[in-house]
Coordinates of C-alpha atoms in Angstrom, one line a residue:
M1 CA -26.9 15.5 -20.1
D2 CA -27.4 19.2 -21.1
D3 CA -28.8 19.9 -17.6
K4 CA -25.8 18.4 -15.9
V5 CA -23.3 20.2 -18.1
A6 CA -25.2 23.5 -17.7
R7 CA -25.2 23.1 -13.9
A8 CA -21.5 22.4 -13.9
E9 CA -20.9 25.5 -16.1
R10 CA -22.9 27.7 -13.8
T11 CA -21.1 26.4 -10.8
L12 CA -17.6 27.0 -12.3
S13 CA -18.6 30.5 -13.5
L14 CA -19.9 31.3 -10.0
L15 CA -16.8 30.1 -8.3
T16 CA -14.5 31.9 -10.7
T17 CA -16.2 35.3 -10.9
T18 CA -17.5 35.6 -7.4
F19 CA -15.7 33.4 -4.8
L20 CA -12.3 33.7 -6.4
A21 CA -12.7 37.2 -7.8
N22 CA -10.0 38.9 -5.7
T23 CA -7.6 38.3 -2.9
E24 CA -10.1 39.1 -0.1
A25 CA -12.7 36.8 -1.7
V26 CA -10.1 34.0 -1.9
K27 CA -9.2 34.4 1.8
A28 CA -12.8 34.2 2.8
N29 CA -14.1 31.5 0.5
I30 CA -11.3 29.1 -0.2
S31 CA -12.8 26.4 2.1
L32 CA -16.1 26.6 0.3
V33 CA -14.5 26.4 -3.1
L34 CA -12.4 23.4 -2.2
D35 CA -15.4 21.6 -0.7
T36 CA -17.4 22.3 -3.9
V37 CA -14.6 21.0 -6.1
L38 CA -14.1 17.9 -4.0
S39 CA -17.8 17.1 -3.7
Q40 CA -18.9 17.8 -7.3
N41 CA -17.3 16.3 -10.4
L42 CA -17.2 19.6 -12.2
F43 CA -14.6 18.5 -14.8
A44 CA -16.2 15.3 -15.9
Y45 CA -17.9 16.7 -19.0
I46 CA -14.9 17.8 -21.1
D47 CA -15.4 16.3 -24.6
A48 CA -18.6 14.7 -23.4
T49 CA -21.0 13.4 -26.1
G50 CA -24.7 14.0 -26.3
V51 CA -24.4 17.7 -25.4
S52 CA -25.7 20.6 -27.5
V53 CA -23.1 22.8 -29.2
E54 CA -24.1 25.9 -27.3
T55 CA -23.9 24.2 -23.9
A56 CA -20.6 22.6 -24.7
K57 CA -19.2 26.0 -25.8
R58 CA -20.3 27.7 -22.6
Y59 CA -18.9 24.9 -20.5
T60 CA -15.5 25.0 -22.4
S61 CA -15.3 28.7 -21.8
A62 CA -16.0 28.3 -18.1
V63 CA -13.3 25.6 -17.8
Q64 CA -10.8 27.9 -19.6
K65 CA -11.6 30.8 -17.3
W66 CA -11.2 28.5 -14.3
Q67 CA -7.7 27.4 -15.5
A68 CA -6.6 31.0 -16.1
R69 CA -7.8 32.0 -12.6
I70 CA -6.0 29.2 -10.7
N71 CA -2.8 29.7 -12.8
S72 CA -2.8 33.3 -11.7
L73 CA -3.4 32.3 -8.1
V74 CA -0.3 30.1 -8.1
T75 CA 1.8 33.1 -8.9
G76 CA -0.1 35.5 -6.7
K77 CA 1.3 38.2 -4.5
T78 CA 0.2 36.8 -1.1
S79 CA 0.9 33.4 0.5
E80 CA -2.9 32.9 0.9
T81 CA -3.6 33.1 -2.8
R82 CA -0.6 30.9 -3.7
M83 CA -1.8 28.3 -1.2
A84 CA -5.3 28.4 -2.7
G85 CA -3.8 28.2 -6.2
V86 CA -1.6 25.1 -5.4
L87 CA -4.5 23.3 -3.8
L88 CA -6.9 24.0 -6.6
V89 CA -4.4 23.0 -9.2
K90 CA -3.8 19.7 -7.4
H91 CA -7.5 18.8 -7.1
T92 CA -8.3 19.9 -10.6
A93 CA -5.6 17.7 -12.0
L94 CA -6.7 14.7 -9.9
Q95 CA -10.2 15.0 -11.1
S96 CA -9.5 15.5 -14.8
P97 CA -6.6 13.5 -16.5
Q98 CA -7.2 15.5 -19.7
L99 CA -6.6 18.8 -18.0
L100 CA -3.5 17.3 -16.3
S101 CA -2.1 16.2 -19.6
E102 CA -2.7 19.6 -21.2
N103 CA -1.3 21.7 -18.4
V104 CA 1.2 19.5 -16.5
A105 CA 4.2 21.2 -18.0
K106 CA 3.0 24.7 -17.1
W107 CA 1.8 23.7 -13.7
T108 CA 5.1 21.9 -12.8
T109 CA 7.1 24.9 -13.9
S110 CA 4.9 27.2 -11.7
L111 CA 5.2 24.9 -8.7
L112 CA 9.0 24.7 -9.0
G113 CA 9.0 28.5 -9.1
V114 CA 7.2 28.5 -5.8
L115 CA 9.8 26.3 -4.2
G116 CA 12.5 28.8 -5.2
K117 CA 10.9 31.6 -3.2
A118 CA 11.0 32.5 0.4
E119 CA 7.6 31.0 1.3
V120 CA 5.7 30.1 4.4
M121 CA 5.7 26.4 5.6
P122 CA 2.1 25.4 4.6
V123 CA 2.6 26.6 1.0
L124 CA 5.9 24.7 0.6
I125 CA 4.4 21.5 2.1
A126 CA 1.4 21.7 -0.3
T127 CA 3.7 22.4 -3.2
L128 CA 5.8 19.4 -2.5
Q129 CA 2.8 17.1 -2.2
T130 CA 1.3 18.5 -5.4
L131 CA 4.6 18.0 -7.3
L132 CA 4.9 14.4 -6.0
A133 CA 1.3 13.7 -7.2
F134 CA 2.0 15.1 -10.6
I135 CA 5.3 13.1 -11.1
D136 CA 3.5 10.0 -9.9
A137 CA 0.7 10.5 -12.3
V138 CA 2.9 10.9 -15.4
R139 CA 6.0 8.7 -14.6
D140 CA 4.7 5.7 -16.6
V141 CA 3.5 7.7 -19.6
P142 CA 6.1 7.7 -22.4
M143 CA 4.8 10.9 -24.1
F144 CA 5.7 12.9 -21.0
Y145 CA 9.1 11.5 -20.3
R146 CA 11.2 14.0 -22.4
D147 CA 9.2 17.2 -21.6
I148 CA 8.3 16.5 -18.0
I149 CA 10.3 13.8 -16.4
S150 CA 13.8 14.3 -17.9
A151 CA 13.4 18.1 -17.9
Q152 CA 11.8 18.7 -14.6
V153 CA 12.8 15.9 -12.2
P154 CA 16.6 16.9 -12.0
R155 CA 15.5 20.5 -11.5
M156 CA 13.1 19.4 -8.8
N157 CA 15.8 17.4 -7.0
Q158 CA 18.2 20.4 -7.0
A159 CA 15.5 22.8 -5.8
I160 CA 14.5 20.5 -2.9
L161 CA 18.1 20.0 -1.7
A162 CA 18.8 23.7 -1.8
M163 CA 15.5 24.5 0.0
V164 CA 16.0 22.1 3.0
D165 CA 18.9 24.2 4.4
K166 CA 16.7 27.2 4.6
N167 CA 13.7 25.3 5.9
P168 CA 14.8 22.4 8.2
D169 CA 11.3 21.8 9.4
L170 CA 10.5 20.5 5.9
M171 CA 12.9 17.6 6.4
S172 CA 10.2 14.9 6.5
Q173 CA 8.6 16.0 3.3
V174 CA 11.9 16.5 1.5
L175 CA 13.1 13.0 2.4
E176 CA 9.8 11.5 1.1
V177 CA 10.2 13.3 -2.2
L178 CA 13.8 12.3 -2.5
D179 CA 13.0 8.7 -1.7
R180 CA 10.3 8.5 -4.4
S181 CA 12.5 10.3 -6.9
A182 CA 15.5 8.0 -6.4
T183 CA 13.2 5.0 -6.6
W184 CA 11.3 6.0 -9.7
F185 CA 14.1 7.7 -11.7
P186 CA 17.5 6.3 -10.5
T187 CA 19.3 7.4 -13.6
L188 CA 18.0 11.0 -13.4
F189 CA 18.9 11.1 -9.7
R190 CA 22.6 10.4 -10.1
P191 CA 23.7 14.1 -10.2
S192 CA 22.1 14.6 -6.8
I193 CA 23.3 11.5 -5.1
D194 CA 26.2 13.0 -3.1
K195 CA 24.2 15.9 -1.7
A196 CA 21.2 13.6 -0.8
E197 CA 23.5 11.1 0.9
A198 CA 25.2 13.8 2.9
L199 CA 21.7 15.0 4.0
C200 CA 20.7 11.5 5.1
L201 CA 24.0 10.9 7.0
R202 CA 23.5 14.2 8.8
L203 CA 20.3 12.7 10.4
L204 CA 21.9 9.2 10.9
D205 CA 24.8 10.2 13.2
G206 CA 22.6 9.3 16.2
S207 CA 22.0 12.8 17.5
D208 CA 18.3 12.8 16.4
M209 CA 17.6 9.1 17.2
R210 CA 15.8 9.8 20.5
N211 CA 14.1 13.0 19.5
S212 CA 13.0 12.1 16.0
P213 CA 13.0 8.3 15.4
E214 CA 10.5 8.6 12.6
L215 CA 12.8 11.1 10.8
C216 CA 15.8 8.8 11.2
E217 CA 13.8 5.9 9.7
Q218 CA 12.9 8.1 6.7
A219 CA 16.5 9.0 6.3
A220 CA 17.5 5.4 6.4
K221 CA 14.9 4.5 3.7
C222 CA 16.1 7.4 1.5
L223 CA 19.7 6.2 1.9
A224 CA 18.7 2.7 0.9
A225 CA 16.9 4.1 -2.2
L226 CA 20.1 6.1 -3.1
S227 CA 22.1 2.9 -2.9
L228 CA 20.2 1.4 -5.8
A229 CA 20.6 4.5 -8.0
G230 CA 24.0 3.5 -9.1
G231 CA 26.3 6.2 -10.4
K232 CA 30.1 5.7 -10.9
I233 CA 29.6 2.1 -9.7
T234 CA 26.8 -0.3 -10.3
A235 CA 23.7 -0.6 -8.1
E236 CA 24.9 -3.9 -6.7
E237 CA 28.3 -2.6 -5.7
R238 CA 26.8 0.6 -4.2
W239 CA 24.3 -1.4 -2.2
F240 CA 27.0 -3.8 -0.9
Q241 CA 29.3 -0.8 -0.1
C242 CA 26.5 0.9 1.9
A243 CA 25.8 -2.3 3.9
Q244 CA 29.5 -2.7 4.6
Q245 CA 29.7 0.9 5.8
A246 CA 26.7 0.5 8.1
M247 CA 28.2 -2.7 9.6
G248 CA 31.6 -1.0 10.0
T249 CA 30.1 2.0 11.8
I250 CA 28.3 -0.4 14.2
Q251 CA 31.5 -2.3 14.9
Q252 CA 33.3 0.9 15.6
C253 CA 30.6 1.9 18.1
I254 CA 30.9 -1.6 19.8
D255 CA 34.7 -1.2 20.0
H256 CA 34.3 2.2 21.5
M257 CA 31.8 1.0 24.2
M258 CA 34.0 -2.0 25.1
C259 CA 37.2 0.1 25.0
T260 CA 38.8 -2.3 22.6
G261 CA 40.3 -2.1 19.1
S262 CA 39.0 -3.6 16.0
D263 CA 39.3 -7.4 15.7
A264 CA 40.1 -7.3 12.0
G265 CA 43.6 -6.4 10.8
E266 CA 42.4 -3.6 8.5
P267 CA 39.8 -1.0 9.6
A268 CA 36.3 -1.7 8.3
Q269 CA 34.6 0.6 5.9
Q270 CA 32.6 3.3 7.8
F271 CA 30.3 6.2 7.0
A272 CA 31.9 9.7 7.3
L273 CA 30.2 10.7 10.5
P274 CA 31.3 13.1 13.2
L275 CA 33.7 11.8 15.9
L276 CA 32.2 10.7 19.2
A277 CA 32.7 12.9 22.2
D278 CA 35.8 12.6 24.4
D279 CA 33.8 12.3 27.6
F280 CA 32.7 8.6 27.9
A281 CA 29.6 9.6 29.8
V282 CA 28.5 11.4 26.6
S283 CA 30.2 9.3 24.0
I284 CA 28.8 5.8 25.0
P285 CA 25.1 6.9 24.8
Q286 CA 26.1 8.6 21.5
A287 CA 27.5 5.2 20.3
A288 CA 24.3 3.4 21.3
D289 CA 22.2 6.0 19.4
R290 CA 24.4 5.6 16.4
I291 CA 24.0 1.8 16.6
S292 CA 20.2 2.3 16.5
A293 CA 20.5 4.6 13.5
M294 CA 22.8 2.2 11.6
T295 CA 20.3 -0.6 12.4
E296 CA 17.6 1.4 10.6
V297 CA 20.0 1.6 7.6
L298 CA 20.5 -2.2 7.5
I299 CA 16.7 -2.8 7.9
A300 CA 16.0 -0.4 5.1
L301 CA 18.6 -2.0 2.8
L302 CA 17.2 -5.5 3.4
T303 CA 13.6 -4.5 2.9
Q304 CA 14.0 -2.1 0.0
P305 CA 12.7 -3.7 -3.3
T306 CA 15.4 -4.1 -5.8
H307 CA 15.4 -4.3 -9.6
V308 CA 18.6 -6.3 -9.7
D309 CA 19.9 -9.4 -7.8
I310 CA 21.8 -8.3 -4.7
P311 CA 24.4 -10.6 -2.9
V312 CA 23.6 -10.1 0.8
P313 CA 26.5 -10.5 3.3
V314 CA 24.5 -12.7 5.7
D315 CA 27.6 -13.7 7.7
G316 CA 28.6 -10.2 8.3
I317 CA 25.1 -8.9 9.2
L318 CA 24.5 -11.8 11.6
G319 CA 27.9 -11.4 13.1
I320 CA 27.1 -7.8 13.9
A321 CA 23.8 -8.9 15.5
S322 CA 25.6 -11.5 17.6
R323 CA 28.2 -8.9 18.8
L324 CA 25.4 -6.6 19.8
A325 CA 23.7 -9.3 21.7
M326 CA 26.9 -10.1 23.5
V327 CA 27.9 -6.6 24.6
P328 CA 26.1 -6.7 28.0
V329 CA 27.5 -10.2 28.6
R330 CA 31.0 -9.1 27.8
A331 CA 30.7 -6.0 30.0
G332 CA 29.3 -8.0 32.9
S333 CA 31.9 -10.7 32.8
S334 CA 34.9 -8.4 32.2
K335 CA 37.6 -8.5 34.9
N336 CA 38.5 -4.9 34.2
A337 CA 36.8 -2.5 36.6
R338 CA 36.2 0.2 34.1
S339 CA 33.8 3.0 35.0
E340 CA 32.7 3.0 31.4
Y341 CA 31.1 -0.4 31.9
D342 CA 28.7 1.0 34.4
L343 CA 26.8 2.7 31.6
I344 CA 26.3 -0.5 29.7
P345 CA 23.3 -1.8 31.8
L346 CA 21.5 1.5 31.1
L347 CA 21.8 0.9 27.4
T348 CA 21.4 -2.9 27.3
P349 CA 17.7 -2.8 26.2
Q350 CA 18.5 -0.4 23.3
I351 CA 21.6 -2.4 22.2
Q352 CA 19.9 -5.8 22.3
R353 CA 16.7 -4.6 20.7
A354 CA 18.9 -3.5 17.8
S355 CA 20.3 -7.0 17.6
I356 CA 16.7 -8.5 17.7
R357 CA 15.5 -6.2 14.9
I358 CA 18.4 -7.2 12.6
M359 CA 17.8 -10.9 13.2
A360 CA 14.0 -10.4 12.6
V361 CA 14.5 -8.6 9.3
L362 CA 16.9 -11.2 8.1
A363 CA 14.2 -13.9 8.6
I364 CA 11.6 -11.7 6.8
A365 CA 13.9 -10.7 3.9
L366 CA 15.8 -14.0 3.3
G367 CA 13.2 -16.6 4.2
S368 CA 14.5 -20.1 3.6
H369 CA 18.0 -18.8 2.8
M370 CA 18.5 -18.4 6.6
Q371 CA 18.4 -22.1 7.2
P372 CA 22.2 -22.5 7.4
Y373 CA 22.4 -19.7 10.0
L374 CA 19.8 -20.8 12.5
S375 CA 22.3 -22.1 15.0
A376 CA 24.0 -18.7 15.1
V377 CA 20.7 -17.0 15.6
A378 CA 19.9 -19.4 18.5
R379 CA 23.2 -18.5 20.2
A380 CA 22.5 -14.8 19.9
V381 CA 18.9 -15.4 21.3
T382 CA 20.4 -17.4 24.2
A383 CA 22.8 -14.5 25.0
I384 CA 19.9 -12.1 25.1
N385 CA 17.8 -14.4 27.3
T386 CA 20.4 -14.2 30.1
R387 CA 18.5 -11.0 31.0
Q388 CA 21.3 -9.0 32.4
V389 CA 18.8 -6.2 32.9
V390 CA 15.1 -6.7 33.5
S391 CA 13.3 -4.8 30.7
P392 CA 9.7 -5.6 29.7
A393 CA 10.2 -4.0 26.3
L394 CA 13.3 -6.2 25.6
N395 CA 11.4 -9.3 26.8
V396 CA 8.5 -8.5 24.4
A397 CA 10.9 -8.1 21.5
L398 CA 12.6 -11.4 22.3
H399 CA 9.3 -13.3 22.5
C400 CA 8.3 -11.7 19.1
L401 CA 11.6 -12.9 17.6
L402 CA 11.2 -16.4 19.0
Q403 CA 7.6 -16.5 17.6
L404 CA 8.8 -15.4 14.2
Y405 CA 11.6 -18.0 13.9
I406 CA 9.4 -20.8 15.3
E407 CA 6.6 -20.1 12.8
R408 CA 9.0 -19.9 9.9
Y409 CA 11.6 -22.6 10.6
G410 CA 9.9 -24.9 13.2
Y411 CA 12.2 -27.7 14.5
G412 CA 15.0 -26.5 12.4
F413 CA 15.4 -23.5 14.8
V414 CA 14.1 -25.0 18.0
M415 CA 16.6 -27.8 17.9
H416 CA 19.4 -25.3 18.5
L417 CA 17.7 -23.6 21.5
P418 CA 18.7 -24.6 25.0
Y419 CA 15.8 -26.1 27.0
D420 CA 16.2 -23.5 29.7
L421 CA 14.9 -20.9 27.2
V422 CA 11.7 -23.0 26.6
V423 CA 11.3 -23.2 30.4
S424 CA 11.7 -19.4 30.8
T425 CA 9.1 -18.9 28.1
A426 CA 6.6 -21.0 30.0
D427 CA 7.5 -19.2 33.2
D428 CA 6.5 -15.9 31.7
I429 CA 2.9 -16.9 31.4
C430 CA 2.6 -17.5 35.2
V431 CA 1.0 -14.3 36.2
Q432 CA -1.3 -15.2 39.1
Q433 CA -0.3 -14.5 42.7
K434 CA -2.1 -15.8 45.8
T435 CA -3.0 -13.1 48.3
K436 CA -4.6 -13.6 51.7
A437 CA -7.4 -11.3 52.5
A438 CA -7.4 -9.5 55.9
K439 CA -9.2 -11.2 58.8
V440 CA -12.7 -9.9 59.5
T441 CA -13.7 -9.6 63.1
M442 CA -17.3 -8.9 64.1
T443 CA -19.5 -9.1 67.2
A444 CA -22.2 -11.6 67.6
S445 CA -24.8 -8.9 67.4
E446 CA -23.4 -7.9 63.9
S447 CA -23.3 -11.5 62.7
A448 CA -26.9 -12.4 63.7
P449 CA -30.2 -10.7 63.8
S450 CA -30.6 -11.5 67.5
S451 CA -28.3 -10.1 70.2
K452 CA -28.5 -13.4 72.1
K453 CA -28.1 -17.0 71.1
R454 CA -28.3 -20.1 73.1
G455 CA -25.2 -22.1 73.0
G456 CA -24.9 -25.9 73.0
N457 CA -24.6 -26.0 76.7
G458 CA -27.8 -24.1 77.3
K459 CA -26.0 -20.8 78.2
S460 CA -26.6 -17.7 76.2
R461 CA -23.8 -15.8 74.5
G462 CA -23.5 -12.1 75.3
P463 CA -23.0 -9.3 72.8
N464 CA -19.3 -9.0 73.7
T465 CA -18.4 -12.4 72.3
F466 CA -16.3 -12.0 69.1
G467 CA -16.0 -14.3 66.1
V468 CA -13.1 -14.3 63.6
I469 CA -13.8 -15.1 59.9
E470 CA -11.0 -15.7 57.4
S471 CA -11.8 -15.3 53.7
A472 CA -10.5 -17.6 51.1
Q473 CA -7.3 -16.8 49.1
A474 CA -7.8 -14.3 46.3
T475 CA -5.9 -14.5 43.0
H476 CA -4.3 -11.3 41.9
I477 CA -3.5 -11.2 38.1
H478 CA -1.8 -8.4 36.2
W479 CA -1.7 -8.7 32.5
D480 CA 1.0 -6.9 30.6
D481 CA 2.7 -7.0 27.1
T482 CA 5.3 -9.5 28.3
V483 CA 2.6 -12.1 29.2
L484 CA 0.8 -11.5 25.8
A485 CA 4.0 -12.0 23.9
A486 CA 4.9 -15.1 25.9
L487 CA 1.5 -16.6 25.2
K488 CA 2.1 -16.1 21.5
T489 CA 5.4 -17.8 21.8
V490 CA 3.9 -20.8 23.7
L491 CA 1.1 -21.0 21.1
A492 CA 3.7 -21.1 18.3
L493 CA 5.6 -23.9 20.1
L494 CA 2.4 -25.9 20.6
Q495 CA 1.4 -25.5 17.0
H496 CA 4.7 -26.1 15.3
T497 CA 7.0 -27.9 17.7
P498 CA 4.8 -29.5 20.4
T499 CA 7.3 -32.3 21.3
V500 CA 9.8 -29.8 22.5
F501 CA 8.0 -29.8 25.9
T502 CA 8.7 -32.5 28.3
S503 CA 5.8 -34.2 30.0
A504 CA 6.3 -32.3 33.2
L505 CA 6.6 -28.9 31.5
R506 CA 3.6 -29.7 29.2
T507 CA 1.5 -30.6 32.2
R508 CA 2.6 -27.3 33.9
V509 CA 1.7 -25.2 30.8
D510 CA -1.7 -26.9 30.4
S511 CA -2.5 -26.5 34.1
Q512 CA -1.6 -22.9 34.0
V513 CA -3.8 -22.2 30.9
L514 CA -6.7 -24.1 32.4
T515 CA -6.3 -22.4 35.8
L516 CA -6.4 -19.0 34.3
L517 CA -9.4 -19.8 32.1
M518 CA -11.3 -21.2 35.1
L519 CA -10.5 -18.2 37.2
F520 CA -11.9 -16.0 34.4
A521 CA -15.1 -18.2 34.3
I522 CA -15.8 -18.1 38.0
G523 CA -14.6 -14.6 38.6
G524 CA -12.1 -15.7 41.2
M525 CA -9.4 -13.1 40.5
E526 CA -8.5 -9.6 41.2
M527 CA -7.0 -7.4 38.5
P528 CA -6.0 -3.8 38.4
F529 CA -8.4 -1.4 36.6
A530 CA -6.1 -1.0 33.6
S531 CA -5.8 -4.7 33.1
R532 CA -9.6 -5.3 33.2
Q533 CA -10.0 -3.0 30.2
S534 CA -7.6 -5.0 27.9
D535 CA -7.7 -8.6 29.0
A536 CA -9.7 -9.9 26.0
P537 CA -6.7 -10.5 23.8
H538 CA -5.1 -12.5 26.6
R539 CA -8.3 -14.7 27.1
A540 CA -8.4 -15.3 23.3
L541 CA -4.8 -16.4 23.3
L542 CA -5.4 -18.7 26.3
Y543 CA -8.2 -20.4 24.5
R544 CA -6.1 -20.8 21.4
C545 CA -3.2 -22.3 23.4
L546 CA -5.7 -24.8 24.9
E547 CA -7.0 -25.7 21.4
A548 CA -3.4 -26.2 20.2
S549 CA -2.7 -28.4 23.1
I550 CA -5.7 -30.6 22.4
L551 CA -4.8 -31.0 18.8
S552 CA -1.2 -32.0 19.7
P553 CA -1.6 -34.1 22.8
D554 CA 1.2 -35.5 24.9
P555 CA 0.9 -39.4 25.0
W556 CA 2.3 -39.5 28.6
Q557 CA 0.0 -36.9 30.0
K558 CA -3.5 -37.2 31.5
A559 CA -6.2 -36.2 29.1
I560 CA -7.4 -32.6 29.6
L561 CA -10.2 -32.9 27.0
P562 CA -13.1 -32.8 29.4
H563 CA -11.8 -29.8 31.2
A564 CA -11.1 -28.1 27.8
V565 CA -14.7 -28.8 26.6
S566 CA -16.0 -27.1 29.8
A567 CA -13.7 -24.1 29.3
F568 CA -14.7 -23.7 25.7
S569 CA -18.4 -24.0 26.6
A570 CA -18.0 -21.3 29.3
G571 CA -16.2 -19.1 26.8
L572 CA -19.2 -19.0 24.5
A573 CA -20.7 -16.6 27.1
D574 CA -17.7 -14.3 27.1
P575 CA -18.5 -10.6 26.5
S576 CA -15.8 -10.4 23.8
T577 CA -16.8 -11.3 20.3
A578 CA -13.2 -12.4 19.4
V579 CA -13.1 -14.8 22.4
R580 CA -16.5 -16.3 21.5
D581 CA -15.4 -16.9 17.9
V582 CA -12.3 -18.7 19.1
C583 CA -14.3 -20.9 21.5
A584 CA -16.9 -21.7 18.8
E585 CA -14.2 -22.6 16.3
A586 CA -12.4 -24.8 18.9
L587 CA -15.6 -26.7 19.8
V588 CA -16.2 -27.4 16.1
T589 CA -12.5 -28.5 15.8
I590 CA -12.5 -30.9 18.7
D591 CA -16.0 -32.3 18.1
P592 CA -14.6 -35.1 15.8
I593 CA -12.2 -36.1 18.6
I594 CA -15.1 -36.6 21.0
H595 CA -17.5 -38.2 18.5
S596 CA -15.4 -40.1 16.0
R597 CA -17.0 -40.7 12.6
L598 CA -16.7 -43.9 10.6
P599 CA -15.6 -43.5 7.0

């Protein structure tokens, strides 16, 4: 043990006196110092037992000199030294909880001082990350609550909110710290709620939705965390008010796009956002972007963990989702020849994806509590499935929503769907197209090794006689995300609600799956280069659909078991490991069907 402690003492002394001796040494050697601190546990021997008194004294002295040096670096004159000090303080505290407990008050005060200065961006980012790590480390320790948490967290919140106006590029890091602070210390965050809410709404007016969607998502999560901080009203009332304001803002945007007034007698609650532009060519896309931003707010509110029971206005949220789904239908069927409606088809995928996301998060957040509302969801899905605009991204989102609700609610949801929607889902997996190859014409001399052949009548054929050969039909297949999503939906239907298929449609689906698998096996298809690189997930899904069809057979359909066994056996030689695993599992599953066992 003495040797290890002595080695750590020599390393710390060398780093302190040589590699961190002055500003020039810090600039040149900071990478080496950080690598050494991260790779060697230099602070593991504080208060270690089994160490001689002399060695322990030298080691303690080296640690104290190290602390004094990194403290001076944090308050250094140049940005390079301050950056080095912040990073070394962070990793020293993470490696030694004892040093953190002894110095966290001093280090937190020094870091907050760095935030109050005109500093370069990397130093501010490192300081924010270090402060967040310190607060996270001590937030559950009662002994630090009065000296660190209650004293420094409000100061940190105010410093961060004042800093973001001078450094807008730090918005992502600032929102992360505010989100954590409001979640961990809702009571201490109340003095800063109004400023933080104004900051979030500045990002959620829709102007940054296309350029910075991740930043808008962060702002929505921060606003959801603020709604649970309480304040003049309780957390439940504040959450409900925030949800009502988000829904009211979406309704206002829908009314603006449809050029109608509000359906309700009194105007709904709304967020205090800038007014939309007067020019409809600008304001309607703005309204669509604002709908997307408010959708992020609703999603964040429904997925944010809460410490109290929250009454969720399911009727209102689902009503907003249904109105969003119906916007293109209403615009397309309107008798008014408004030029504003010409913009709706351009924004249909964005508007209806917002509706799909709201309905998906309702199923995830509420679970079985969505049972009474499945018919309303089915009506909204039917409106989206009219496909006013052909959009692959919208089709993928719709199939994912169908898969989610089928897997969670089974027949309770499918019974409300029109049969045309099931048929359209089966149509989306039909991807092969027959193409005739060009006729190939060749001379007899090219088609045979001899230039002359004797015909059946004893006469010879000359070299100018031509023969025409027609090749067989080739099958052209192009896989895309829509086909993959449709296969997942068909698989969910076969696994959870197999009787929803009629015998004719079931035969069609099984024939399509078997045809594609056999074409894969014999290589009788042509695919674009990009599709050939990523068709393994599609093959695995085809085999899973075939297995699900075998396990839930249609009594009025011809047995496809022999063909399925041949397809699974051929799949054992597939180059993809995932496909081989699916085929092996399927063969084991259907083996008792072929060879029944007596009890």
